[in-house]
XYZ file of C-alpha atoms in Angstrom:
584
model
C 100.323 94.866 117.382
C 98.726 97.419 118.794
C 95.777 95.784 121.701
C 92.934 97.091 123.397
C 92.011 95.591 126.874
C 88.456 93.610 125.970
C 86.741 95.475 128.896
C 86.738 98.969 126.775
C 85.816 96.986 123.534
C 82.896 95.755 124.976
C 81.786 98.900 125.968
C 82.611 100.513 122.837
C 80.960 98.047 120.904
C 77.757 98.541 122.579
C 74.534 98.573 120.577
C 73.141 101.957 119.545
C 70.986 103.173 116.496
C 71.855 103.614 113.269
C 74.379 105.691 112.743
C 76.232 103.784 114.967
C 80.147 103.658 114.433
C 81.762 106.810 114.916
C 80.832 106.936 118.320
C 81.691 103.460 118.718
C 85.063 103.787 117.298
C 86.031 106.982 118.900
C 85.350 105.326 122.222
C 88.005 102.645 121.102
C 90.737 104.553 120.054
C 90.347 106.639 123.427
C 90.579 103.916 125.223
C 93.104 103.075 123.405
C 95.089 106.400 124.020
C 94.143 106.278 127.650
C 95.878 103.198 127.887
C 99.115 104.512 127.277
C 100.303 107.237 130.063
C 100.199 110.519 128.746
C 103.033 112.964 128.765
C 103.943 116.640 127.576
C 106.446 116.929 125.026
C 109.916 117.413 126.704
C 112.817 119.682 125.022
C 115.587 117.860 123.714
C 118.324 118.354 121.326
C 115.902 117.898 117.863
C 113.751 115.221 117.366
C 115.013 111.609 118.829
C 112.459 108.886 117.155
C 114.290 105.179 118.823
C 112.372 102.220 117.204
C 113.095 98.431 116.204
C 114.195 100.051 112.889
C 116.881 100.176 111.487
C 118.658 97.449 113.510
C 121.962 97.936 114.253
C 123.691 95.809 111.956
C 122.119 96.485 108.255
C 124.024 93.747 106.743
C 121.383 91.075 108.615
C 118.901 92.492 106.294
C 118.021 90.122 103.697
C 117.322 91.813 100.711
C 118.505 95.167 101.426
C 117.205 98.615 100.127
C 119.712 100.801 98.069
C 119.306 103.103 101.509
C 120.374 100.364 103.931
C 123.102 98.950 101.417
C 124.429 102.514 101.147
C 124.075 103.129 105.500
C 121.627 105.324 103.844
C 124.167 107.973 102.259
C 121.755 106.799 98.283
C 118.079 106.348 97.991
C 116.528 103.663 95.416
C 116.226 104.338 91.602
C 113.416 103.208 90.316
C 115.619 99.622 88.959
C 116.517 99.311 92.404
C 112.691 98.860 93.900
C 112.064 96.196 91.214
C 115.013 94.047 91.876
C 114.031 94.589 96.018
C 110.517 93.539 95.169
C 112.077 90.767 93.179
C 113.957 89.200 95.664
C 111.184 90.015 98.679
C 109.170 87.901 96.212
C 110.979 84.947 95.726
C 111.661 84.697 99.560
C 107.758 85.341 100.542
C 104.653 83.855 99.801
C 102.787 86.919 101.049
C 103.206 89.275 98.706
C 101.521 89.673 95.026
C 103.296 92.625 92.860
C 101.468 93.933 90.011
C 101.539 97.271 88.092
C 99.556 99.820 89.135
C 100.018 101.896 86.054
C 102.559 103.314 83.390
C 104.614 106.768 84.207
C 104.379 109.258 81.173
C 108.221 108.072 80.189
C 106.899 104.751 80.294
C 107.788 103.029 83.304
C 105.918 100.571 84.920
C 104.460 101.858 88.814
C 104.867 98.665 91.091
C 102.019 98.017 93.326
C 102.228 95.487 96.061
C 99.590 93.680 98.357
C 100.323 91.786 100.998
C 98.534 89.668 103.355
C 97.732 86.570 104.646
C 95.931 84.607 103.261
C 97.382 86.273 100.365
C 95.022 88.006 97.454
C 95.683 89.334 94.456
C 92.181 91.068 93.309
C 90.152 93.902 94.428
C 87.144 91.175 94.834
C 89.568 88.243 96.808
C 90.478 91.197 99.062
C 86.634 92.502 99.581
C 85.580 88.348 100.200
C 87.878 88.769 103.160
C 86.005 91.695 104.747
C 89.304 93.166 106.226
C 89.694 97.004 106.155
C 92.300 97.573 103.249
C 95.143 99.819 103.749
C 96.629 101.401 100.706
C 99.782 103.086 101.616
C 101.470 105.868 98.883
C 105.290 106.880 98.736
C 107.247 109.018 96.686
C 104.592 111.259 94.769
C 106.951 114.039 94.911
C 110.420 112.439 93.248
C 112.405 114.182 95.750
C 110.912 113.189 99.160
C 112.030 109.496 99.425
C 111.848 108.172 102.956
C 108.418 106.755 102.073
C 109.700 104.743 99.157
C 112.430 103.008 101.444
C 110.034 103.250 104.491
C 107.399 100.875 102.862
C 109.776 98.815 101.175
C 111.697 98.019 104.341
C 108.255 97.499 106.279
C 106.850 95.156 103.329
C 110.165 92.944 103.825
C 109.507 92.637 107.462
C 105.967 91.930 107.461
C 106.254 89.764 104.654
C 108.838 87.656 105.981
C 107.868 87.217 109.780
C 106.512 83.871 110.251
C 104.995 84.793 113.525
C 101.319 86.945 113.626
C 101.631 90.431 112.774
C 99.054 92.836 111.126
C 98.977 90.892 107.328
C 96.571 88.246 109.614
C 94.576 90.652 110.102
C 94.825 93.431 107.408
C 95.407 93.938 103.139
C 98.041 96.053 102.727
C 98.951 97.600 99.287
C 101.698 99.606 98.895
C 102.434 101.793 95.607
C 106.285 102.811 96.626
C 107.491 104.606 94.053
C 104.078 106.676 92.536
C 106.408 109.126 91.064
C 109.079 107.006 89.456
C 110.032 109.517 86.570
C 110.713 112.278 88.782
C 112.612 109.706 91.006
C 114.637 108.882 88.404
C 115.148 112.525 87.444
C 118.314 112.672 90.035
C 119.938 115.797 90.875
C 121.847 117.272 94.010
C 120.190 118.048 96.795
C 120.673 121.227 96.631
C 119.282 121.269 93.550
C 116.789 119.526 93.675
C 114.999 119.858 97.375
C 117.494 122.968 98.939
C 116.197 122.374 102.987
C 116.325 118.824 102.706
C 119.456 116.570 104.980
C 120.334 114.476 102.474
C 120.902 112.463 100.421
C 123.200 113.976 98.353
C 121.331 113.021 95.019
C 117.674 112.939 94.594
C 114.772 113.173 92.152
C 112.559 115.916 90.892
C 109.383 116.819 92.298
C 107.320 117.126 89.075
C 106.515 113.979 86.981
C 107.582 112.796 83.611
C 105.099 115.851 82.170
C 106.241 118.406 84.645
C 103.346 117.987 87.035
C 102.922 118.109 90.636
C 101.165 115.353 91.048
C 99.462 116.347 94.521
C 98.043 118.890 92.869
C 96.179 116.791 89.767
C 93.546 114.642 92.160
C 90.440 116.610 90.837
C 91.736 117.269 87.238
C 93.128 114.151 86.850
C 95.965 114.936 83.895
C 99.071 112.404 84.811
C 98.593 108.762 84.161
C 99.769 108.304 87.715
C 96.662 110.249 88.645
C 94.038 108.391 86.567
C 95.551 104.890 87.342
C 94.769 106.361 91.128
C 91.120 106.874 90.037
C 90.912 103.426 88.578
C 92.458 101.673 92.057
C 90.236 103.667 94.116
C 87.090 102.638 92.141
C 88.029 98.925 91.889
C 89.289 98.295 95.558
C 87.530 101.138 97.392
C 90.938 101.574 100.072
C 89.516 101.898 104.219
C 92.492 103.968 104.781
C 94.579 106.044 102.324
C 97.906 107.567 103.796
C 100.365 109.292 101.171
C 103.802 109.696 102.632
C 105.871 113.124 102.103
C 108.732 114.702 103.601
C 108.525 118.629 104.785
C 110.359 121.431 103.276
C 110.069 124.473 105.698
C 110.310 125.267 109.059
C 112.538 124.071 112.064
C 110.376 122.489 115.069
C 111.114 119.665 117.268
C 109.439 116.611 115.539
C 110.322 113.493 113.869
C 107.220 113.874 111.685
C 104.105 115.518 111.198
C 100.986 114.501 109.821
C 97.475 115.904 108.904
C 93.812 114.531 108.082
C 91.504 115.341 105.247
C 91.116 119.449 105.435
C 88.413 120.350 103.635
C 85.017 120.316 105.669
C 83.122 118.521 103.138
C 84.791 115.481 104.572
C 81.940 115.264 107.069
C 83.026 111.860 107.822
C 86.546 110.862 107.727
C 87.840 114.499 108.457
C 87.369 115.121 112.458
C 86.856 111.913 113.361
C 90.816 111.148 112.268
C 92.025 114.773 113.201
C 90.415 114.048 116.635
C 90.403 110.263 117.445
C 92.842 108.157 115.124
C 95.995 110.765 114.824
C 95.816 111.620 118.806
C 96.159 107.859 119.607
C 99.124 107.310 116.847
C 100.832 110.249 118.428
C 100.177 108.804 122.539
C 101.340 105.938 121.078
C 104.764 106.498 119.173
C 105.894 109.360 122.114
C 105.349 106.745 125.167
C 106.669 103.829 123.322
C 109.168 104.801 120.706
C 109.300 108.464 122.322
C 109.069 110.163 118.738
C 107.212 113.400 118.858
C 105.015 114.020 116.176
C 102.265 117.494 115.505
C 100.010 118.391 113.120
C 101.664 119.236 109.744
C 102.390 123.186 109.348
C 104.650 125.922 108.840
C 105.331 129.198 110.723
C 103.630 131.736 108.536
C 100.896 134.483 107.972
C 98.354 133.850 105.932
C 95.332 136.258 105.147
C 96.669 139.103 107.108
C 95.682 136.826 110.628
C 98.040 137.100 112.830
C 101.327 134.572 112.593
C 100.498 131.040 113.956
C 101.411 127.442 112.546
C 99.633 126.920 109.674
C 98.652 123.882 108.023
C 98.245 123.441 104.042
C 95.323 124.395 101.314
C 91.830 122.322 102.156
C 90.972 121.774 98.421
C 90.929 118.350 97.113
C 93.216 118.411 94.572
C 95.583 117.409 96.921
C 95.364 113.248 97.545
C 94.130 113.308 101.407
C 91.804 116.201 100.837
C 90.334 113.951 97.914
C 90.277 110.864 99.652
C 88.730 112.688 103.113
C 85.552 113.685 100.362
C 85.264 109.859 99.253
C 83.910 109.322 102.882
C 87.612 107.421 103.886
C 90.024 107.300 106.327
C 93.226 109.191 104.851
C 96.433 110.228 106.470
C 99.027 112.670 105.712
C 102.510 111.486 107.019
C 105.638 114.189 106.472
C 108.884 113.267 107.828
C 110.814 116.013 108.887
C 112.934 117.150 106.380
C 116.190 118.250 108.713
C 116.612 115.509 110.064
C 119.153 112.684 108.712
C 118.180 110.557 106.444
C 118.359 107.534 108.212
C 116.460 109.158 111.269
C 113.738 110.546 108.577
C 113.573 106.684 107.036
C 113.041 105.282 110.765
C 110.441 107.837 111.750
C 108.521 107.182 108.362
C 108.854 103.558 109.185
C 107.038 103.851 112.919
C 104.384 105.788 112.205
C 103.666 103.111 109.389
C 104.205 100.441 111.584
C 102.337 101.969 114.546
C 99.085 103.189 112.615
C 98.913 99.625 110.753
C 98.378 98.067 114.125
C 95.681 100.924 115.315
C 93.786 99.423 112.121
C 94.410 95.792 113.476
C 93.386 95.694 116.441
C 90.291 97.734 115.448
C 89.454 96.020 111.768
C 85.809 95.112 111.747
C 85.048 98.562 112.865
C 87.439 100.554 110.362
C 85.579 98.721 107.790
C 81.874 99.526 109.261
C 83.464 102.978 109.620
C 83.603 103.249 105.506
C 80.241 101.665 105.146
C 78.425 104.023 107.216
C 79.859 106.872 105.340
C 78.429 105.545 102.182
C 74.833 104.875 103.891
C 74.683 108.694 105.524
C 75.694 110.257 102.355
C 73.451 108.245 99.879
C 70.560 109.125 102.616
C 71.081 112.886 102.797
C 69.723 113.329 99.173
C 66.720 109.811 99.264
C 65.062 110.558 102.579
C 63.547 113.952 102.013
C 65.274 117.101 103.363
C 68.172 115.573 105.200
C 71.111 117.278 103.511
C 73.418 119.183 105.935
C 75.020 122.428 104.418
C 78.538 121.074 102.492
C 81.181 123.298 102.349
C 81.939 124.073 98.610
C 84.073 127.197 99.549
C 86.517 127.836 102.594
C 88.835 129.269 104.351
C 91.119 128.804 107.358
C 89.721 129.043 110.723
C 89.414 132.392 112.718
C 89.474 130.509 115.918
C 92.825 128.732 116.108
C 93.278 126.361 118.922
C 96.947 126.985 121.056
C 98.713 124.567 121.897
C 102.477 123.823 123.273
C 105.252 123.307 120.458
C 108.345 122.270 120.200
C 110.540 124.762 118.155
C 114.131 125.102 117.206
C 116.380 127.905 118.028
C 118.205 129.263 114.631
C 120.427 132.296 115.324
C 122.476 134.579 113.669
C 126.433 133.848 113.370
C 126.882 137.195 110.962
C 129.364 135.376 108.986
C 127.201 135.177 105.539
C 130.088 132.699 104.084
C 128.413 129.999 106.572
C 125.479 128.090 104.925
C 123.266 125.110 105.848
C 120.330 123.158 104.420
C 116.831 125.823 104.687
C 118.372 128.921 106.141
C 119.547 131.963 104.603
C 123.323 132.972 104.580
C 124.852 133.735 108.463
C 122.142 131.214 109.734
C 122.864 128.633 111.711
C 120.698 125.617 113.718
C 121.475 125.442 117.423
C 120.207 121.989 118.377
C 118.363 123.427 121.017
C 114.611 122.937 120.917
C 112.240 124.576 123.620
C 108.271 124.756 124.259
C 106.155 127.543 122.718
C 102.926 128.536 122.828
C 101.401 128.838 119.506
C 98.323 129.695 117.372
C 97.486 126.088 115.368
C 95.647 127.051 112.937
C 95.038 123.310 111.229
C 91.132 123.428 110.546
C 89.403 125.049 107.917
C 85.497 127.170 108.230
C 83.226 127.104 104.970
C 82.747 130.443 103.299
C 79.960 128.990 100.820
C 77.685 125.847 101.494
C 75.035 123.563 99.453
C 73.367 120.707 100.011
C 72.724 117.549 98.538
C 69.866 117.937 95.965
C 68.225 115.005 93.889
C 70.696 115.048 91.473
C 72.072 117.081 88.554
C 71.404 116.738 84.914
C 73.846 116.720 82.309
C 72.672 117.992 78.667
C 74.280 115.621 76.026
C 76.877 118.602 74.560
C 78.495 118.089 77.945
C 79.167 114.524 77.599
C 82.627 114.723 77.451
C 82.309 115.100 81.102
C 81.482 111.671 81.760
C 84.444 109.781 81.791
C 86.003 112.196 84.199
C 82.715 111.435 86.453
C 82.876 107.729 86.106
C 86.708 107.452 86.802
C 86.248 108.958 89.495
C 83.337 106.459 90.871
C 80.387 108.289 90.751
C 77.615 106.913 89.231
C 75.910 108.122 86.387
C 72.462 107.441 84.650
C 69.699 107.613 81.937
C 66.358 107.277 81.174
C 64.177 106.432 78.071
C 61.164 108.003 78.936
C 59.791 111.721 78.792
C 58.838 113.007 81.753
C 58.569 117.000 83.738
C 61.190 117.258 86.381
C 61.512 120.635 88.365
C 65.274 121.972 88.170
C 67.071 124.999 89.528
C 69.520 127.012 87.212
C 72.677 128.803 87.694
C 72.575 132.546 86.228
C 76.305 133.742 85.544
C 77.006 136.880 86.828
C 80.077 137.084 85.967
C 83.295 134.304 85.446
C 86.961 135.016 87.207
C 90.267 133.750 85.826
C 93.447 133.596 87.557
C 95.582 135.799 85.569
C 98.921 133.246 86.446
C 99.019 129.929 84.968
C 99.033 127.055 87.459
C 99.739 123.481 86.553
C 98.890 124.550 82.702
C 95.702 126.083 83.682
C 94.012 129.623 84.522
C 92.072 128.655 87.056
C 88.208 129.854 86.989
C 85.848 130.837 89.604
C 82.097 131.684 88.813
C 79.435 134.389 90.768
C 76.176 134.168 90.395
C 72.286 133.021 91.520
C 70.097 130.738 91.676
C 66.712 131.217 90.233
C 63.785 130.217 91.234
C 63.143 126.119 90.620
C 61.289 125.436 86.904
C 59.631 122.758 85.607
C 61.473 121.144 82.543
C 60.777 118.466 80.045
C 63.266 115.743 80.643
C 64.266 114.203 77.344
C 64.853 110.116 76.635
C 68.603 109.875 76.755
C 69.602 112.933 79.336
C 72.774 112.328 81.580
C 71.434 112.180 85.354
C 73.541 112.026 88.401
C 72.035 111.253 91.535
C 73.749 112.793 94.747
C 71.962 109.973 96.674
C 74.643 107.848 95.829
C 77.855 106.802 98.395
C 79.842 109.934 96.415
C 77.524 112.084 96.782
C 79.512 114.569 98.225
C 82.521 114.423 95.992
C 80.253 114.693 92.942
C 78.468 117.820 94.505
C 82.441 118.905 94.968
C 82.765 118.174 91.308
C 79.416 119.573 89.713
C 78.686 122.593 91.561
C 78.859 125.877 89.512
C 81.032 127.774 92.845
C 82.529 124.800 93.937
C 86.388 126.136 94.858
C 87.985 122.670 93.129
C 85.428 121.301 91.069
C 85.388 120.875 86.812
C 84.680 124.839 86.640
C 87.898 125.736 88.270
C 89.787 123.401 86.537
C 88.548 124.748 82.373
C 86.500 122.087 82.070
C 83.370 124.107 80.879
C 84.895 126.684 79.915
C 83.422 126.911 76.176
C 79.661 127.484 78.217
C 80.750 130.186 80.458
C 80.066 133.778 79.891
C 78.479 136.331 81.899
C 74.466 136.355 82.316
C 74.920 133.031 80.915
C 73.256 129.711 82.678
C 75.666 127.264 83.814
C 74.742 124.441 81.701
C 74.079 121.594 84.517
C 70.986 121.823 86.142
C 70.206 120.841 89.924
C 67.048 118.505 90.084
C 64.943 119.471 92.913
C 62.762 116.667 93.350
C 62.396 113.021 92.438
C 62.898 111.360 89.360
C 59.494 109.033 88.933
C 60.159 107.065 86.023
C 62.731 104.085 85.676
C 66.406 104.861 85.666
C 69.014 102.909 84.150
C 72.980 103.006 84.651
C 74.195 105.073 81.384
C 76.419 102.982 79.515
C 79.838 104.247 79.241
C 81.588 105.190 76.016
């Protein structure tokens, strides 16, 4: 595990005023990176990740993944993770498997927890006031190092009878989130063209032909809304959703971002800036894999070319998670590298950021409850609301930093092919340092902030079971009573002329008039932003939101030009009783 010398905790963990523990957490992961001797990346021949895993003789492994049966030449069907978790079960007392959920063709999702003492319920895992780790593999069917990652991990945590991060952590790990599209096997080629192997893999779309990174805000797949109802019930510290890259060639073992979009006041900087520097001091000086922040060489909105990272909205899991006010990770293994080498890398920066979280566990938890006190204050103490970003776009001031790239060159013999390069490409195995344009961060085009609440007219109550899947709370009252609103007026309503994921996607201009009084009527959905999801409802509810229920068709049927947009921001405080509406 992962230690900090006690002097630096100490100091870190001195008292200041509330808000207190983003300093105070910051300070400990710094000293936790300064404990471990910096160094610049060094050219080699691709990426070299050495770790305790895999050992070298795979046969001591006891049970086996289909990947380490195979020498990792096959990657687990979805049959195959059952009987693993199976066995790991009968030969451990520290695990609990459960379902997490049914696929759309109707198989069950395992979901494991592990830790010790062991628990088995969202409440026996909140009584031990431990930060709670829920760790994602295999959302796209194809990419399927995190699927044998975690289930080799979970065997050797589970099975060490000496301390290790279950003492001090909950673990749950959902290995196989996409298990139709796992099962959906076809050759690599085929199925993921710039990925090393294995020769047969899954499909990236689920049983309904779905990308399921892309259905966090719209919430379609039963994957997705069994996500929704995990989230709500155990309320995950850290969220990390394991993926495997399909682009360019660079010098890394893996790459990894934080939540994107800049609503994420919270979780967002503090793990671009604090948590994923540390991982990365860590796993180069001790394991010496080099990892970067996720990317691809590209141009993107006629700026200049640069390494670019991927879309801030929160459909995407992390982006989502980042706007719950949590910790969430972004781990992609680098797709041309072997198999085995992608399984190991996947495996050590698992391994590795489970014992950041260890050694620092009372504050990653505090680190989740201050999130929820800061947000639920911005809209109940007056005018405290910072401007949220509700629209962006990627930064015009891209940081430059030293990267390791690969030299591909040009054999002109067009009958040569490999994985991810045209025709009369090939891969030279040399890797040198570049200096390069990161553009990784994202600048809002379009803010709000936090008002009172919003109220929902009953003609839009089909809304509310998205809303309360979700987590957000929603409420009622049963008395009359004038309440001063603002109004959206419709100026005129956008629609993506290309279907994505089944839907034209819709984007609203407009203004807000002036605040009115209004009568508020006995009965009358309310949603208060002062509430710990504040932020992700205002994501949700707000008429130019880039990702919210108006992008996604929700309210489509009240949307016309020099129309109002039928939910209503309250301005100022409710004064009669509230009551939690009940749900239907």
């Amino acid at each position: 595990m992962t230690t900090i010398p006690r002097r630096s905790r100490r100091w870190a963990l001195g008292a200041e005023p509330f808000p207190t523990h983003l300093p105070r957490l910051t300070a400990i992961l710094l000293a936790l990176a300064a404990c471990v001797p910096p160094g610049p990346p060094a050219p080699s021949s691709g990426s070299q990740p050495i770790s305790a895993y895999p050992p070298r003789n795979l046969r001591d492994l006891r049970p086996q993944t289909r990947a380490e049966r195979s020498a990792f030449t096959e990657t687990s069907s979805h049959a195959d993770v059952l009987a693993f978790l199976d066995s790991l079960k009968a030969q451990s007392q520290q695990i609990h498997v459960t379902s997490f959920g049914r696929s759309p063709r109707g198989r069950d999702i395992p979901m494991v927890v592990a830790s010790r003492p062991l628990v088995r319920t969202a409440a026996e895992a909140k009584r031990l006031n431990r930060p709670i780790v829920y760790v994602q593999g295999n959302i796209h069917g194809g990419e399927v190092e995190g699927k044998e990652a975690s289930l080799s991990l979970l065997r050797d945590l589970a099975l060490d009878r000496y301390a290790n991060v279950l003492d001090s952590l909950i673990i749950v790990v959902v290995p196989i989130y996409n298990a139709d599209g796992n099962d959906s096997l076809g050759t690599s080629e085929q199925n993921r063209s710039e990925q090393n192997g294995p020769p047969m893999i899954g499909l990236r779309q689920n049983g309904q032909g779905l990308d399921l990174n892309r259905d966090y805000i719209k919430a379609e797949a039963p994957e997705t809304r069994a996500s929704l109802d995990f989230f709500r019930a155990w309320d995950p510290d850290v969220f990390v959703d394991l993926h495997t890259t399909d682009g360019s060639f660079h010098g890394y073992a893996l790459t990894w971002a934080p939540p994107l979009n800049p609503a994420a006041l919270f979780s967002g900087p503090f793990t671009r800036d604090t948590v994923l520097p540390a991982l990365r001091n860590v796993l180069r000086t001790r394991l010496r894999i080099e990892t970067f922040p996720y990317g691809n060489f590209a141009s993107q909105d006629s700026v200049e070319r640069g390494w670019f990272t991927y879309d801030h909205r929160p459909r995407y899991g992390t982006n989502y998670y980042g706007l719950r006010g949590r910790i969430a990770i972004l781990s992609e293994a680098y797709s041309h590298d072997p198999f085995r080498k992608r399984v190991a890398s996947t495996y050590s920066f698992m391994m590795e950021l489970l014992s950041v979280v260890a050694a620092n566990a009372d504050d990653f938890v505090e680190a989740g409850r201050d999130a929820d006190r800061r947000t639920t204050a911005f809209a109940s103490i007056g005018t405290v609301s910072p401007p949220i970003a509700i629209r962006s776009r990627f930064t015009r001031t891209p940081h430059v930093e030293d990267m390791l790239v690969e030299d591909v060159v040009r054999t002109g013999d067009s009958t040569r092919t490999e994985p991810g390069l045209d025709p009369g490409q090939r891969r030279t195995g040399r890797v040198r340092t570049v200096r390069v344009p990161v553009y990784d961060r994202f600048e809002a085009v379009l803010t709000q902030t936090l008002p009172f609440g919003w109220l929902i007219p009953a003609e839009q109550s089909a809304l509310l079971e998205l809303l309360r899947r979700n987590g957000v709370f929603i409420e009622q009252t049963d008395h009359r009573v004038p309440i001063r609103v603002e109004r959206f007026l419709i100026d005129s309503v956008a629609r993506a002329q290309r279907p994505f994921q089944g839907h034209q996607e819709v984007r609203l201009s407009g203004r807000w008039e002036p605040a009115d009084t209004v009568g508020l009527e006995p009965g009358a959905f309310i949603v208060r932003a002062g509430q710990p999801l504040g932020i992700l409802a205002l994501y949700l509810l707000e008429p130019q939101s880039d990702d919210g229920l108006v992008a996604w068709n929700q309210l489509d049927q009240w949307l016309q030009q020099e129309a109002r947009y039928p939910i209503a921001r309250i301005v100022e405080r409710i004064t009669v009783p509230l009551r939690l509406a009940p749900a239907r």
